[in-house]
Short mmCIF file of C-alpha atoms in Angstrom, two decimals:
data_model
loop_
_atom_site.label_atom_id
_atom_site.label_comp_id
_atom_site.label_asym_id
_atom_site.label_seq_id
_atom_site.Cartn_x
_atom_site.Cartn_y
_atom_site.Cartn_z
CA MET P 66 -181.13 -9.84 30.54
CA PHE P 67 -183.44 -7.00 29.46
CA ALA P 68 -186.45 -9.32 29.73
CA ARG P 69 -185.53 -10.30 33.29
CA LEU P 70 -185.03 -6.66 34.25
CA THR P 71 -188.38 -5.60 32.82
CA GLU P 72 -190.14 -8.53 34.47
CA ARG P 73 -188.80 -7.34 37.80
CA PHE P 74 -190.36 -3.91 37.34
CA HIS P 75 -193.56 -5.29 35.75
CA LEU P 76 -193.24 -3.23 32.59
CA THR P 77 -195.77 -3.76 29.84
CA ARG P 78 -194.84 -3.80 26.15
CA GLY P 79 -195.73 -0.12 25.82
CA LYS P 80 -193.72 0.91 28.86
CA LYS P 81 -190.72 -1.03 27.57
CA ALA P 82 -191.01 0.78 24.24
CA TYR P 83 -191.37 4.15 26.02
CA LEU P 84 -188.22 3.47 28.03
CA LEU P 85 -186.36 2.42 24.89
CA GLY P 86 -187.49 5.66 23.20
CA CYS P 87 -186.00 7.65 26.08
CA PHE P 88 -182.71 5.81 25.70
CA VAL P 89 -182.73 6.46 21.94
CA VAL P 90 -183.13 10.20 22.53
CA ALA P 91 -180.34 10.23 25.13
CA PHE P 92 -178.00 8.31 22.80
CA VAL P 93 -178.71 10.51 19.77
CA SER P 94 -178.33 13.63 21.93
CA ALA P 95 -174.91 12.49 23.10
CA ILE P 96 -173.79 11.91 19.50
CA VAL P 97 -175.12 15.27 18.30
CA THR P 98 -173.46 17.05 21.22
CA LEU P 99 -170.10 15.42 20.45
CA VAL P 100 -170.33 16.29 16.75
CA VAL P 101 -171.22 19.92 17.51
CA MET P 102 -168.39 20.25 20.06
CA ILE P 103 -165.82 18.68 17.71
CA GLY P 104 -166.49 21.41 15.16
CA LEU P 105 -165.73 24.31 17.51
CA GLU P 106 -162.71 26.56 17.62
CA PRO P 107 -160.19 26.44 20.49
CA PRO P 108 -160.30 26.42 23.55
CA TYR P 109 -163.47 24.28 23.45
CA THR P 110 -162.35 22.00 20.65
CA LEU P 111 -162.76 18.31 21.32
CA THR P 112 -160.30 15.80 20.00
CA THR P 113 -161.00 12.17 19.28
CA GLU P 114 -158.54 11.13 21.99
CA ARG P 115 -159.72 9.70 25.27
CA MET P 116 -160.16 12.60 27.62
CA THR P 117 -162.34 13.17 30.62
CA PHE P 118 -163.87 16.25 29.00
CA VAL P 119 -164.98 14.21 25.97
CA TYR P 120 -166.76 11.77 28.25
CA TRP P 121 -168.32 14.61 30.18
CA VAL P 122 -169.59 16.23 26.98
CA ALA P 123 -171.22 12.95 25.95
CA ILE P 124 -172.81 12.50 29.37
CA ALA P 125 -173.98 16.13 29.41
CA GLY P 126 -175.50 15.71 25.96
CA ALA P 127 -177.34 12.57 27.03
CA MET P 128 -178.59 14.24 30.19
CA GLY P 129 -179.68 17.32 28.26
CA GLY P 130 -181.57 15.22 25.73
CA GLY P 131 -183.22 13.21 28.49
CA VAL P 132 -184.33 16.29 30.41
CA GLY P 133 -185.45 17.95 27.18
CA LEU P 134 -187.54 14.90 26.37
CA TYR P 135 -188.99 14.96 29.87
CA PHE P 136 -190.17 18.54 29.37
CA ALA P 137 -191.49 17.77 25.86
CA ARG P 138 -193.06 14.41 26.72
CA GLY P 139 -196.57 15.75 26.17
CA TRP P 140 -195.72 16.48 22.56
CA MET P 141 -194.33 13.03 21.82
CA GLY P 142 -196.10 9.70 21.33
CA ASN P 143 -199.52 10.94 20.24
CA LEU P 144 -201.35 8.99 17.57
CA GLY P 145 -202.41 10.13 14.09
CA LEU P 146 -201.34 12.90 11.75
CA LEU P 147 -201.75 15.54 14.43
CA GLY P 148 -199.57 13.43 16.70
CA PHE P 149 -196.88 13.37 14.01
CA ALA P 150 -197.03 17.17 13.71
CA ARG P 151 -196.82 17.46 17.48
CA ALA P 152 -193.78 15.17 17.43
CA ILE P 153 -191.99 17.59 15.09
CA VAL P 154 -192.66 20.44 17.53
CA GLY P 155 -191.63 18.20 20.43
CA SER P 156 -188.35 17.37 18.74
CA VAL P 157 -187.56 21.08 18.33
CA ILE P 158 -188.42 21.71 21.99
CA THR P 159 -186.29 18.76 23.06
CA ALA P 160 -183.37 20.01 20.96
CA VAL P 161 -183.49 23.53 22.37
CA ILE P 162 -183.90 22.47 26.01
CA GLY P 163 -181.29 19.74 25.60
CA ALA P 164 -178.83 22.21 24.07
CA ILE P 165 -179.37 24.68 26.92
CA ILE P 166 -178.79 22.00 29.55
CA ALA P 167 -175.82 20.38 27.78
CA GLY P 168 -174.27 23.80 27.19
CA THR P 169 -174.73 24.73 30.82
CA LEU P 170 -173.13 21.50 31.99
CA THR P 171 -170.13 21.73 29.67
CA VAL P 172 -169.32 25.45 29.77
CA PRO P 173 -171.41 26.93 32.58
CA PHE P 174 -172.04 30.54 31.56
CA ASP P 175 -171.20 30.80 27.89
CA GLY P 176 -172.64 27.41 27.01
CA THR P 177 -176.10 28.32 28.27
CA LEU P 178 -176.36 31.15 25.78
CA TYR P 179 -174.37 29.82 22.84
CA ALA P 180 -175.29 26.12 22.80
CA PRO P 181 -178.72 26.57 21.13
CA LEU P 182 -177.15 28.91 18.58
CA MET P 183 -174.36 26.43 17.87
CA LEU P 184 -176.91 23.63 17.52
CA VAL P 185 -178.94 25.57 14.97
CA SER P 186 -175.83 26.58 13.02
CA ALA P 187 -174.58 22.97 13.10
CA PHE P 188 -177.95 21.74 11.79
CA ILE P 189 -177.75 24.29 8.96
CA ALA P 190 -174.11 23.53 8.15
CA MET P 191 -174.53 19.74 8.42
CA PRO P 192 -178.00 18.70 7.23
CA TRP P 193 -177.13 15.05 7.84
CA LEU P 194 -176.83 15.86 11.54
CA ALA P 195 -180.29 17.41 11.55
CA ALA P 196 -181.62 14.36 9.69
CA THR P 197 -180.01 12.08 12.26
CA TRP P 198 -181.59 14.04 15.09
CA LEU P 199 -184.99 14.04 13.45
CA ALA P 200 -184.78 10.32 12.67
CA GLY P 201 -183.91 9.55 16.28
CA MET P 202 -186.75 11.71 17.56
CA LEU P 203 -189.29 10.21 15.17
CA GLY P 204 -188.12 6.74 16.16
CA ALA P 205 -188.64 7.69 19.79
CA HIS P 206 -192.06 9.11 18.88
CA TYR P 207 -193.02 5.80 17.31
CA LEU P 208 -191.82 3.87 20.35
CA MET P 209 -193.72 6.21 22.67
CA SER P 210 -196.86 5.86 20.57
CA ILE P 211 -196.92 2.14 21.40
CA LEU P 212 -197.71 3.10 25.00
CA ALA P 213 -200.37 5.58 23.86
CA ASP P 214 -201.94 2.88 21.69
CA GLU P 215 -201.81 0.44 24.58
CA GLN P 216 -203.48 2.94 26.90
CA ALA P 217 -206.12 3.76 24.28
CA ASP P 218 -207.06 0.08 24.30
CA GLY P 219 -207.34 0.24 28.08
CA PHE P 220 -204.44 -2.12 28.68
CA GLY P 221 -201.95 -1.28 31.40
CA LEU P 222 -203.84 1.61 32.94
CA ALA P 223 -205.10 -0.02 36.10
CA GLU P 224 -202.35 -2.50 36.76
CA ASP P 225 -201.90 -2.98 40.47
CA HIS P 226 -199.09 -5.20 41.64
CA SER P 227 -199.68 -4.83 45.36
CA VAL P 228 -200.23 -7.80 47.60
CA ALA P 229 -203.86 -6.82 48.20
CA SER P 230 -204.64 -6.99 44.48
CA GLN P 231 -203.94 -10.71 44.49
CA LEU P 232 -206.74 -11.34 46.99
CA SER P 233 -210.31 -11.98 45.98
CA SER P 234 -212.75 -9.10 46.18
CA LEU P 235 -214.48 -10.67 49.19
CA SER P 236 -211.19 -11.01 51.06
CA ARG P 237 -210.26 -7.43 50.24
CA ALA P 238 -213.63 -6.23 51.50
CA GLN P 239 -213.21 -8.15 54.77
CA LEU P 240 -209.57 -7.35 55.41
CA TYR P 241 -209.26 -3.81 54.08
CA ARG P 242 -212.47 -2.04 54.99
CA ARG P 243 -212.89 1.61 54.19
CA SER P 244 -213.88 3.74 57.12
#
């Protein structure tokens, strides 16, 4: 099913990996947001029961991670040792921006201010959570670097799937003249 979907949008191997990296970050962000919210004191305590607020917290965490990755996309996916160092900085930027957005969406005024502080304190109190976040971000960095490697080889940069690209150069010159 995924292959048929990607064929429809003409995604290359690198673009598929980039998209998968974005989904990894959104999924890990939702998990981290739920774990942080479960550890809070009332009235914001989450329970493991099915509630609309639990679903909303997971969706807000995924959206926050996705938007944070969008803003930090220049830091992620670069090749080499410097690219790895930039990925560490990008993961911190993604975490902070994602926490601000998820906090704003869950508890509009207080969450904007306290969500980054709660995220840092949760990472200090639960190092396994920080390791999970970092592993997810480095996995996304690796997946995003496939596109950077593909573009460094010159593959996938000038793909044109329009109808005119299927014509010969002589036909394009005759039918689509530049004025």
